Amino acid sequence: MKSNNLSAVFNVSQYASLERSTNIQRFAEAFILFILLLCLWAQYAFIGNILNSRGTNYINLITLPLDHDLAFSTFWSLFYSAALIIPFVFVWILFIFSRFNLLLIYRLFLSCLLILIIHYIIYFLFPTCKILWQDPGFSAFWQQIQTPGFLNRNTQFVMSITTPWNSFPSYHIGSAWIILRFTFARFKILGSLFLIWFIGMCLGTITLKVHVIMDGIAAIIISELCYQLFKIPRIVHYVNKFSDIHPRKPILCIYLCCILIGAPLVLYELIYIKPMTVPEFVRLSS
C-alpha cells in the first residue's frame, strides 16, 4: 500500500503544466534555480568576512586527537579544488539523464537551500576557524611555498579561495553529500563515480587542514536529515504542487528578483573581498 502511495506521489503525469513544458523550458527554469542557489552560496565568504571581525573561535571544542595525527598533504588538493566544478557538472548530468525531470531538480534545490540556511545559522551561532599555523605540516609547506610543482601551485590556489572561517559544518561536504544521495538513488554508475570523487574531496578538506573531522561528520548528518525529509510522501507532494504552479511566469519573476537582490552582494565579494595569499590565510587563522 505504501509503495503505491509513493508511486502516486512521483507520478509526473498528474502535473499538467510540466507535461506541456518543453525540455528547453525546463532547462531554462533549472538554470534560473541554479543561478539563484549560486547567489545564495556565494554569501559564504561574505559571512566569513563578518565572523573574522568578531574574533570568537570554538574550533578547539570540536577538534579530535586524530585531527592532529593526520599528516598535511597536498595530493588531495586535486580533489578539493575540483569542488568548484564536479558537483555542478553532476547535477546537470543528473538532470539530463532523468529526462529533464524538473520535479527532481526542485527537490534537490530545496534540499540544498535548507542545508545552506542551517549552515549559515550555525556559522553565526558557533563560529569556528581552523588554526592552520599550529599544524607543523602546514608550517613546513608554507616555508617552502615557492618550490615549483603542480601540487604546490594547486594548493596555493585552494588556499587563495578558501576562507578560514565557516569551518563547522563543512558546506563543501554537506552539499556534495546531498548531490551524491540524489545521484546514487537514480543512477548507480553515475553515483559510484561521484562517490570516488567525494571520498577524495573529504580527505582533501581534512589533510589540507581546512576542516576537522567533526566538520564533515556534522555536514553529512545535516544533509542526510534533509534528504530524508524530502523523501516524505506528503512533503514530496507539496514540492511537486509548488513546482507545478500554473502559469509559471510569476514564480520565475520571483526567482529573478531574488537573483537581482543577491547579485550586489556577490559583486561586493568579487570587488572588495580579495583572494587571499597563503601568508594572509595564515595571519587570519592564527
Coordinates of C-alpha atoms in Angstrom, one line a residue:
M1 CA 0.0 0.0 0.0
K2 CA 2.8 2.4 0.9
S3 CA 4.7 1.7 -2.3
N4 CA 1.5 2.5 -4.3
N5 CA 1.2 5.8 -2.4
L6 CA 4.8 6.6 -3.2
S7 CA 4.4 5.8 -6.9
A8 CA 1.3 8.1 -7.0
V9 CA 3.3 10.9 -5.4
F10 CA 6.1 10.5 -8.0
N11 CA 3.7 10.2 -10.9
V12 CA 4.6 13.1 -13.1
S13 CA 1.6 12.7 -15.4
Q14 CA -0.7 14.2 -12.8
Y15 CA 1.1 17.6 -13.2
A16 CA -0.3 19.0 -16.4
S17 CA 1.7 22.2 -16.9
L18 CA 5.0 20.4 -16.5
E19 CA 3.8 17.8 -19.0
R20 CA 3.2 20.6 -21.5
S21 CA 6.5 22.4 -20.9
T22 CA 9.3 21.6 -23.4
N23 CA 12.8 20.4 -22.5
I24 CA 14.1 23.9 -23.3
Q25 CA 11.7 25.5 -20.9
R26 CA 12.6 23.0 -18.2
F27 CA 16.3 23.6 -18.8
A28 CA 15.8 27.4 -18.6
E29 CA 13.9 27.1 -15.3
A30 CA 16.5 24.7 -13.8
F31 CA 19.2 27.1 -14.9
I32 CA 17.5 30.0 -13.1
L33 CA 17.3 27.9 -9.9
F34 CA 20.9 27.0 -10.4
I35 CA 21.9 30.7 -10.6
L36 CA 19.8 31.6 -7.6
L37 CA 21.4 28.9 -5.5
L38 CA 24.9 30.1 -6.6
C39 CA 24.0 33.7 -5.4
L40 CA 23.0 32.3 -2.0
W41 CA 26.0 30.0 -1.8
A42 CA 28.3 32.9 -2.7
Q43 CA 27.4 34.6 0.6
Y44 CA 29.7 32.0 2.3
A45 CA 32.7 34.3 2.0
F46 CA 30.7 37.4 3.0
I47 CA 29.6 35.7 6.2
G48 CA 33.2 34.5 6.9
N49 CA 34.4 38.1 6.5
I50 CA 31.9 39.3 9.1
L51 CA 32.8 36.5 11.6
N52 CA 36.5 37.2 11.2
S53 CA 35.9 40.6 12.8
R54 CA 34.2 39.0 15.8
G55 CA 37.3 37.1 16.8
T56 CA 35.3 34.3 18.5
N57 CA 36.5 30.8 17.7
Y58 CA 35.2 27.5 19.1
I59 CA 37.3 25.2 17.0
N60 CA 39.0 23.6 20.0
L61 CA 35.6 22.2 21.2
I62 CA 35.3 20.0 18.1
T63 CA 38.9 19.1 17.4
L64 CA 39.7 15.4 17.9
P65 CA 43.2 13.9 18.7
L66 CA 43.0 12.3 15.2
D67 CA 42.9 15.7 13.6
H68 CA 46.4 16.3 15.0
D69 CA 47.7 12.9 13.9
L70 CA 46.7 13.2 10.3
A71 CA 49.6 14.5 8.1
F72 CA 49.3 17.6 5.9
S73 CA 49.1 16.5 2.3
T74 CA 49.0 18.5 -1.0
F75 CA 47.9 15.5 -3.1
W76 CA 44.2 15.6 -2.1
S77 CA 44.1 19.2 -3.1
L78 CA 43.4 17.8 -6.6
F79 CA 40.0 16.6 -5.4
Y80 CA 39.3 19.5 -3.1
S81 CA 39.9 22.1 -5.8
A82 CA 37.6 20.2 -8.1
A83 CA 34.7 21.0 -5.7
L84 CA 34.2 24.2 -7.8
I85 CA 33.2 22.1 -10.8
I86 CA 32.4 18.5 -10.1
P87 CA 29.1 18.8 -8.1
F88 CA 27.6 21.3 -10.6
V89 CA 28.6 19.0 -13.6
F90 CA 27.0 16.0 -12.0
V91 CA 23.8 18.0 -11.2
W92 CA 23.4 18.8 -14.9
I93 CA 24.2 15.2 -15.9
L94 CA 21.6 14.0 -13.4
F95 CA 19.1 16.5 -14.9
I96 CA 19.7 15.3 -18.4
F97 CA 19.8 11.6 -17.6
S98 CA 16.5 12.0 -15.8
R99 CA 15.0 13.3 -19.0
F100 CA 14.8 16.9 -17.7
N101 CA 12.9 16.0 -14.6
L102 CA 12.2 19.4 -13.2
L103 CA 10.4 17.9 -10.1
L104 CA 13.7 16.2 -9.2
I105 CA 15.6 19.4 -9.6
Y106 CA 13.1 21.2 -7.3
R107 CA 13.6 18.6 -4.6
L108 CA 17.4 18.9 -4.9
F109 CA 17.2 22.7 -5.0
L110 CA 15.0 22.9 -1.9
S111 CA 17.2 20.4 -0.1
C112 CA 20.4 22.4 -0.8
L113 CA 18.6 25.6 0.2
L114 CA 17.6 24.1 3.6
I115 CA 21.1 22.8 4.1
L116 CA 22.5 26.2 3.3
I117 CA 20.2 28.0 5.7
I118 CA 21.1 25.6 8.5
H119 CA 24.8 26.0 7.9
Y120 CA 24.6 29.8 7.9
I121 CA 22.7 29.8 11.2
I122 CA 25.3 27.6 12.8
Y123 CA 28.1 29.8 11.4
F124 CA 26.7 32.8 13.3
L125 CA 25.9 30.9 16.5
F126 CA 29.0 28.7 16.6
P127 CA 31.9 30.4 14.7
T128 CA 34.9 28.2 14.0
C129 CA 38.2 28.7 12.3
K130 CA 40.8 26.1 11.6
I131 CA 44.1 27.4 13.0
L132 CA 46.5 26.3 10.3
W133 CA 49.6 27.8 11.7
Q134 CA 49.5 25.4 14.6
D135 CA 49.9 22.5 12.3
P136 CA 53.5 21.5 11.7
G137 CA 52.7 20.1 8.2
F138 CA 51.2 23.3 7.0
S139 CA 54.0 25.4 8.5
A140 CA 56.6 23.3 6.6
F141 CA 54.5 23.7 3.4
W142 CA 54.3 27.5 3.8
Q143 CA 58.1 27.8 4.3
Q144 CA 58.8 26.1 1.0
I145 CA 55.7 27.6 -0.8
Q146 CA 57.9 28.8 -3.7
T147 CA 59.1 25.3 -4.5
P148 CA 57.9 24.6 -8.1
G149 CA 55.4 21.9 -8.8
F150 CA 51.7 21.5 -9.8
L151 CA 50.6 20.2 -6.4
N152 CA 52.1 23.2 -4.7
R153 CA 50.5 25.6 -7.1
N154 CA 47.2 23.9 -6.8
T155 CA 47.3 24.0 -3.0
Q156 CA 48.1 27.7 -3.2
F157 CA 45.1 28.2 -5.4
V158 CA 42.9 26.3 -2.9
M159 CA 44.1 28.5 0.0
S160 CA 43.5 31.6 -2.0
I161 CA 39.8 30.9 -2.5
T162 CA 39.2 29.4 1.0
T163 CA 38.1 31.5 4.0
P164 CA 39.5 30.1 7.2
W165 CA 36.1 30.8 8.9
N166 CA 32.8 28.9 8.5
S167 CA 34.6 25.7 9.3
F168 CA 31.8 23.9 11.2
P169 CA 30.0 22.3 9.5
S170 CA 31.6 21.9 6.1
Y171 CA 29.3 23.1 3.3
H172 CA 31.5 21.6 0.7
I173 CA 30.9 18.1 2.2
G174 CA 27.2 18.8 3.0
S175 CA 26.3 20.0 -0.5
A176 CA 28.3 17.2 -2.1
W177 CA 26.6 14.6 0.1
I178 CA 23.1 15.6 -0.9
I179 CA 24.0 15.5 -4.6
L180 CA 25.6 12.1 -4.0
R181 CA 22.4 10.8 -2.4
F182 CA 20.1 12.1 -5.2
T183 CA 22.5 10.8 -7.9
F184 CA 23.2 7.4 -6.4
A185 CA 19.4 6.8 -5.8
R186 CA 18.8 7.0 -9.6
F187 CA 21.9 6.1 -11.5
K188 CA 24.2 3.7 -9.6
I189 CA 27.1 4.0 -12.1
L190 CA 27.0 7.8 -12.1
G191 CA 26.6 7.8 -8.3
S192 CA 29.7 5.5 -8.0
L193 CA 31.8 7.9 -10.0
F194 CA 30.7 10.8 -7.8
L195 CA 31.4 8.7 -4.7
I196 CA 35.0 8.2 -5.7
W197 CA 35.5 12.0 -6.1
F198 CA 33.5 12.6 -2.8
I199 CA 35.8 10.5 -0.8
G200 CA 38.9 12.2 -2.2
M201 CA 37.3 15.6 -1.6
C202 CA 36.6 14.7 2.1
L203 CA 40.2 13.6 2.5
G204 CA 41.3 16.8 0.9
T205 CA 39.4 19.0 3.4
I206 CA 41.0 17.2 6.3
T207 CA 44.5 16.7 5.1
L208 CA 44.8 20.2 3.9
K209 CA 43.8 21.2 7.4
V210 CA 41.0 23.4 6.2
H211 CA 38.5 21.4 8.2
V212 CA 38.5 19.0 11.2
I213 CA 36.8 15.6 11.1
M214 CA 33.7 16.8 13.0
D215 CA 33.1 19.4 10.3
G216 CA 32.5 16.6 7.8
I217 CA 30.5 14.4 10.2
A218 CA 28.1 17.2 11.1
A219 CA 27.7 18.2 7.5
I220 CA 26.8 14.7 6.4
I221 CA 24.3 14.3 9.3
I222 CA 22.6 17.6 8.4
S223 CA 22.4 16.7 4.7
E224 CA 21.2 13.2 5.3
L225 CA 18.4 14.5 7.6
C226 CA 17.4 17.0 4.8
Y227 CA 17.5 14.2 2.2
Q228 CA 15.2 12.0 4.3
L229 CA 12.9 15.0 5.0
F230 CA 12.3 15.5 1.2
K231 CA 11.6 11.8 0.8
I232 CA 8.4 12.0 3.0
P233 CA 5.5 11.5 0.6
R234 CA 3.4 14.4 1.9
I235 CA 6.4 16.8 1.5
V236 CA 7.2 15.5 -1.9
H237 CA 3.6 16.0 -2.9
Y238 CA 3.7 19.7 -1.8
V239 CA 7.0 20.2 -3.6
N240 CA 5.5 18.8 -6.7
K241 CA 2.5 21.0 -6.4
F242 CA 4.7 24.0 -5.8
S243 CA 6.9 23.3 -8.8
D244 CA 3.8 22.9 -11.0
I245 CA 2.4 26.3 -10.4
H246 CA 0.4 27.5 -13.5
P247 CA 1.1 29.9 -15.0
R248 CA 4.8 29.7 -14.4
K249 CA 5.8 33.3 -15.2
P250 CA 5.0 34.8 -11.7
I251 CA 7.2 32.3 -9.9
L252 CA 10.0 32.8 -12.4
C253 CA 9.8 36.5 -11.9
I254 CA 10.2 36.0 -8.1
Y255 CA 13.3 33.9 -8.8
L256 CA 14.8 36.6 -11.0
C257 CA 14.1 39.2 -8.3
C258 CA 15.9 37.1 -5.7
I259 CA 18.9 36.8 -8.1
L260 CA 18.9 40.6 -8.6
I261 CA 18.9 41.1 -4.8
G262 CA 21.7 38.6 -4.2
A263 CA 23.8 39.8 -7.2
P264 CA 25.1 43.0 -5.5
L265 CA 26.4 41.0 -2.5
V266 CA 28.2 38.7 -5.0
L267 CA 29.7 41.7 -6.8
Y268 CA 30.8 43.1 -3.4
E269 CA 32.6 39.9 -2.6
L270 CA 34.4 39.9 -6.0
I271 CA 35.4 43.5 -5.7
Y272 CA 36.2 44.1 -2.0
I273 CA 36.9 40.6 -0.6
K274 CA 40.2 39.9 -2.4
P275 CA 41.5 36.3 -2.9
M276 CA 44.0 35.5 0.0
T277 CA 47.6 34.7 -0.3
V278 CA 49.0 31.9 1.9
P279 CA 50.6 34.4 4.3
E280 CA 47.2 36.2 4.7
F281 CA 45.5 32.9 5.2
V282 CA 48.0 32.1 8.0
R283 CA 47.5 35.5 9.6
L284 CA 43.7 35.2 9.6
S285 CA 43.7 31.7 11.0
S286 CA 46.4 32.3 13.7

